[in-house]
Amino acid sequence: MNAAPLVALVGNPNAGKSALFNALTGARQKVGNYPGVTVERKAGRLTLDDGRPVELVDLPGAYSLEPSSPDERVTRDVVTGTQDGERLPDALVVVVDAANLDNHLRFTLQLIALGLPVVVALNMVDLAERDGLKLDAAVLSRELGVPVIPTVAFGKVDHVERYYDGQAKR
């Protein structure tokens, strides 16, 4: 029997990864430490509309694949498949803060360059719009070459679930 696909939520600190994780999983998470470091591992499951499970792992916030802290090292090692006890994710959801998009693009581009399937969750779009920012997810998607889905982690997250549900059926 095949294991459920593993999707890693990754992005800068305070981008809303954990809020999105909790919204997608209903806060059903397993917590443990990565071997050798005191960085918490948060994992949970969501079930797609057709009943198939997806395992989610909420990675520590990082600014780069060139780590400057134990948290960033764990994130790099997980997304590159070199973390002890963790399999290489089948896909990444890169969570970016829509109100601070410029600060998130460098890491996003590094993650896209890894060659794993990537979806960018353009999070906190409600706050960006409140601040007068005009964001076009379709244009950003074209520029990055990956799907970009506007999200509000404390509200509608079904766009991310629907995207993965559609991709899994292909």
mmCIF file of C-alpha atoms in Angstrom:
data_model
loop_
_atom_site.group_PDB
_atom_site.id
_atom_site.type_symbol
_atom_site.label_atom_id
_atom_site.label_comp_id
_atom_site.label_asym_id
_atom_site.label_seq_id
_atom_site.Cartn_x
_atom_site.Cartn_y
_atom_site.Cartn_z
ATOM 1 C CA MET A 1 0.000 0.000 0.000
ATOM 2 C CA ASN A 2 1.311 3.438 -0.895
ATOM 3 C CA ALA A 3 1.885 5.978 1.854
ATOM 4 C CA ALA A 4 -0.212 9.123 1.821
ATOM 5 C CA PRO A 5 1.487 11.902 -0.141
ATOM 6 C CA LEU A 6 3.627 14.126 2.074
ATOM 7 C CA VAL A 7 3.181 17.868 1.571
ATOM 8 C CA ALA A 8 5.457 20.277 3.444
ATOM 9 C CA LEU A 9 4.293 23.754 4.410
ATOM 10 C CA VAL A 10 7.320 26.000 4.142
ATOM 11 C CA GLY A 11 8.052 29.718 4.179
ATOM 12 C CA ASN A 12 9.421 32.643 6.132
ATOM 13 C CA PRO A 13 8.665 32.977 9.842
ATOM 14 C CA ASN A 14 5.257 34.523 10.547
ATOM 15 C CA ALA A 15 3.952 33.934 7.020
ATOM 16 C CA GLY A 16 1.000 32.014 8.419
ATOM 17 C CA LYS A 17 2.222 28.438 7.888
ATOM 18 C CA SER A 18 0.979 27.167 11.227
ATOM 19 C CA ALA A 19 -2.378 28.920 10.880
ATOM 20 C CA LEU A 20 -2.817 27.376 7.427
ATOM 21 C CA PHE A 21 -1.698 23.995 8.790
ATOM 22 C CA ASN A 22 -4.253 24.195 11.596
ATOM 23 C CA ALA A 23 -6.998 25.292 9.197
ATOM 24 C CA LEU A 24 -6.254 22.451 6.760
ATOM 25 C CA THR A 25 -5.900 19.745 9.401
ATOM 26 C CA GLY A 26 -8.420 20.990 11.931
ATOM 27 C CA ALA A 27 -5.425 21.296 14.297
ATOM 28 C CA ARG A 28 -5.101 17.522 14.340
ATOM 29 C CA GLN A 29 -1.336 17.472 14.642
ATOM 30 C CA LYS A 30 1.350 15.188 15.957
ATOM 31 C CA VAL A 31 4.202 16.987 17.656
ATOM 32 C CA GLY A 32 7.709 15.638 18.154
ATOM 33 C CA ASN A 33 11.307 16.762 17.826
ATOM 34 C CA TYR A 34 13.599 16.313 14.872
ATOM 35 C CA PRO A 35 16.534 14.074 15.805
ATOM 36 C CA GLY A 36 19.501 15.974 17.207
ATOM 37 C CA VAL A 37 17.840 19.360 17.549
ATOM 38 C CA THR A 38 15.156 20.849 19.732
ATOM 39 C CA VAL A 39 12.996 21.918 16.823
ATOM 40 C CA GLU A 40 9.402 20.782 17.007
ATOM 41 C CA ARG A 41 7.975 18.642 14.209
ATOM 42 C CA LYS A 42 4.284 19.240 13.545
ATOM 43 C CA ALA A 43 2.464 16.776 11.335
ATOM 44 C CA GLY A 44 -1.184 16.188 10.581
ATOM 45 C CA ARG A 45 -3.530 14.826 7.969
ATOM 46 C CA LEU A 46 -6.236 16.163 5.804
ATOM 47 C CA THR A 47 -8.679 14.155 3.767
ATOM 48 C CA LEU A 48 -9.467 15.191 0.215
ATOM 49 C CA ASP A 49 -13.067 15.260 -0.999
ATOM 50 C CA ASP A 50 -12.676 11.798 -2.531
ATOM 51 C CA GLY A 51 -11.475 10.337 0.782
ATOM 52 C CA ARG A 52 -7.755 10.146 0.022
ATOM 53 C CA PRO A 53 -5.454 11.230 2.851
ATOM 54 C CA VAL A 54 -2.622 13.742 2.569
ATOM 55 C CA GLU A 55 0.029 14.035 5.265
ATOM 56 C CA LEU A 56 1.089 17.604 6.049
ATOM 57 C CA VAL A 57 4.226 18.686 7.856
ATOM 58 C CA ASP A 58 4.530 22.261 9.121
ATOM 59 C CA LEU A 59 8.207 23.177 8.849
ATOM 60 C CA PRO A 60 10.001 25.801 10.931
ATOM 61 C CA GLY A 61 10.151 29.242 9.357
ATOM 62 C CA ALA A 62 13.223 29.961 7.258
ATOM 63 C CA TYR A 63 14.545 32.785 5.113
ATOM 64 C CA SER A 64 16.864 30.768 2.913
ATOM 65 C CA LEU A 65 18.161 27.321 2.011
ATOM 66 C CA GLU A 66 21.492 28.548 3.391
ATOM 67 C CA PRO A 67 20.710 27.975 7.082
ATOM 68 C CA SER A 68 21.800 30.323 9.833
ATOM 69 C CA SER A 69 19.930 28.545 12.638
ATOM 70 C CA PRO A 70 18.932 25.011 13.666
ATOM 71 C CA ASP A 71 15.359 25.766 12.549
ATOM 72 C CA GLU A 72 16.496 26.749 9.061
ATOM 73 C CA ARG A 73 18.779 23.707 8.895
ATOM 74 C CA VAL A 74 15.842 21.380 9.614
ATOM 75 C CA THR A 75 13.735 23.084 6.959
ATOM 76 C CA ARG A 76 16.521 22.827 4.380
ATOM 77 C CA ASP A 77 17.186 19.191 5.231
ATOM 78 C CA VAL A 78 13.517 18.206 4.989
ATOM 79 C CA VAL A 79 12.923 19.893 1.614
ATOM 80 C CA THR A 80 16.137 18.411 0.192
ATOM 81 C CA GLY A 81 15.443 14.920 1.543
ATOM 82 C CA THR A 82 18.456 14.795 3.874
ATOM 83 C CA GLN A 83 16.695 15.048 7.276
ATOM 84 C CA ASP A 84 17.077 11.873 9.347
ATOM 85 C CA GLY A 85 13.766 10.131 9.838
ATOM 86 C CA GLU A 86 11.875 12.219 7.267
ATOM 87 C CA ARG A 87 11.105 11.303 3.682
ATOM 88 C CA LEU A 88 11.402 13.811 0.863
ATOM 89 C CA PRO A 89 8.104 15.669 0.486
ATOM 90 C CA ASP A 90 6.034 14.885 -2.570
ATOM 91 C CA ALA A 91 5.170 18.579 -2.878
ATOM 92 C CA LEU A 92 5.657 21.935 -1.177
ATOM 93 C CA VAL A 93 3.139 24.591 -0.252
ATOM 94 C CA VAL A 94 5.183 27.769 0.020
ATOM 95 C CA VAL A 95 3.274 30.131 2.291
ATOM 96 C CA VAL A 96 4.040 33.795 1.647
ATOM 97 C CA ASP A 97 2.713 36.882 3.397
ATOM 98 C CA ALA A 98 0.911 38.840 0.679
ATOM 99 C CA ALA A 99 1.556 42.119 2.486
ATOM 100 C CA ASN A 100 5.326 41.474 2.479
ATOM 101 C CA LEU A 101 5.697 39.639 -0.810
ATOM 102 C CA ASP A 102 9.047 41.198 -1.772
ATOM 103 C CA ASN A 103 10.653 39.801 1.375
ATOM 104 C CA HIS A 104 9.413 36.276 0.614
ATOM 105 C CA LEU A 105 10.334 35.915 -3.054
ATOM 106 C CA ARG A 106 14.023 34.994 -2.655
ATOM 107 C CA PHE A 107 13.236 31.925 -0.545
ATOM 108 C CA THR A 108 10.272 31.066 -2.767
ATOM 109 C CA LEU A 109 12.537 31.043 -5.837
ATOM 110 C CA GLN A 110 15.073 28.838 -4.021
ATOM 111 C CA LEU A 111 12.314 26.359 -3.184
ATOM 112 C CA ILE A 112 10.943 26.338 -6.737
ATOM 113 C CA ALA A 113 14.478 25.623 -8.017
ATOM 114 C CA LEU A 114 14.527 22.348 -6.046
ATOM 115 C CA GLY A 115 12.282 20.838 -8.717
ATOM 116 C CA LEU A 116 9.545 19.538 -6.412
ATOM 117 C CA PRO A 117 5.929 20.326 -7.242
ATOM 118 C CA VAL A 118 5.188 23.705 -5.633
ATOM 119 C CA VAL A 119 2.058 25.681 -4.908
ATOM 120 C CA VAL A 120 2.413 29.190 -3.518
ATOM 121 C CA ALA A 121 -0.207 30.074 -0.918
ATOM 122 C CA LEU A 122 -0.497 33.850 -1.107
ATOM 123 C CA ASN A 123 -1.586 34.215 2.504
ATOM 124 C CA MET A 124 -3.151 37.132 4.341
ATOM 125 C CA VAL A 125 -4.530 38.627 1.142
ATOM 126 C CA ASP A 126 -7.230 40.302 3.203
ATOM 127 C CA LEU A 127 -4.609 42.296 5.116
ATOM 128 C CA ALA A 128 -2.709 43.196 1.943
ATOM 129 C CA GLU A 129 -5.889 44.472 0.312
ATOM 130 C CA ARG A 130 -6.802 46.395 3.461
ATOM 131 C CA ASP A 131 -3.401 48.101 3.174
ATOM 132 C CA GLY A 132 -4.180 49.069 -0.426
ATOM 133 C CA LEU A 133 -1.992 46.471 -2.158
ATOM 134 C CA LYS A 134 -3.269 45.126 -5.461
ATOM 135 C CA LEU A 135 -2.088 41.570 -6.018
ATOM 136 C CA ASP A 136 -2.779 39.507 -9.121
ATOM 137 C CA ALA A 137 -2.304 35.813 -8.366
ATOM 138 C CA ALA A 138 -2.554 34.879 -12.060
ATOM 139 C CA VAL A 139 0.282 37.236 -13.022
ATOM 140 C CA LEU A 140 2.419 36.057 -10.104
ATOM 141 C CA SER A 141 1.728 32.452 -11.098
ATOM 142 C CA ARG A 142 2.883 33.139 -14.669
ATOM 143 C CA GLU A 143 6.037 34.890 -13.454
ATOM 144 C CA LEU A 144 6.963 32.131 -10.978
ATOM 145 C CA GLY A 145 5.873 29.233 -13.179
ATOM 146 C CA VAL A 146 3.867 27.593 -10.380
ATOM 147 C CA PRO A 147 0.268 27.831 -9.185
ATOM 148 C CA VAL A 148 -0.424 30.750 -6.826
ATOM 149 C CA ILE A 149 -3.528 30.505 -4.678
ATOM 150 C CA PRO A 150 -4.781 33.433 -2.577
ATOM 151 C CA THR A 151 -5.572 32.290 0.971
ATOM 152 C CA VAL A 152 -6.682 33.619 4.293
ATOM 153 C CA ALA A 153 -5.582 30.998 6.818
ATOM 154 C CA PHE A 154 -8.268 31.962 9.290
ATOM 155 C CA GLY A 155 -10.971 31.716 6.650
ATOM 156 C CA LYS A 156 -11.082 30.075 3.263
ATOM 157 C CA VAL A 157 -8.384 27.474 2.745
ATOM 158 C CA ASP A 158 -10.411 25.167 0.551
ATOM 159 C CA HIS A 159 -8.603 26.536 -2.539
ATOM 160 C CA VAL A 160 -5.428 24.716 -1.448
ATOM 161 C CA GLU A 161 -7.346 21.501 -0.772
ATOM 162 C CA ARG A 162 -9.160 21.720 -4.123
ATOM 163 C CA TYR A 163 -5.892 22.317 -5.981
ATOM 164 C CA TYR A 164 -4.262 19.230 -4.466
ATOM 165 C CA ASP A 165 -7.410 17.201 -4.992
ATOM 166 C CA GLY A 166 -7.348 18.122 -8.692
ATOM 167 C CA GLN A 167 -3.627 17.403 -9.049
ATOM 168 C CA ALA A 168 -3.905 14.032 -7.305
ATOM 169 C CA LYS A 169 -6.540 12.906 -9.813
ATOM 170 C CA ARG A 170 -4.180 13.478 -12.758
#
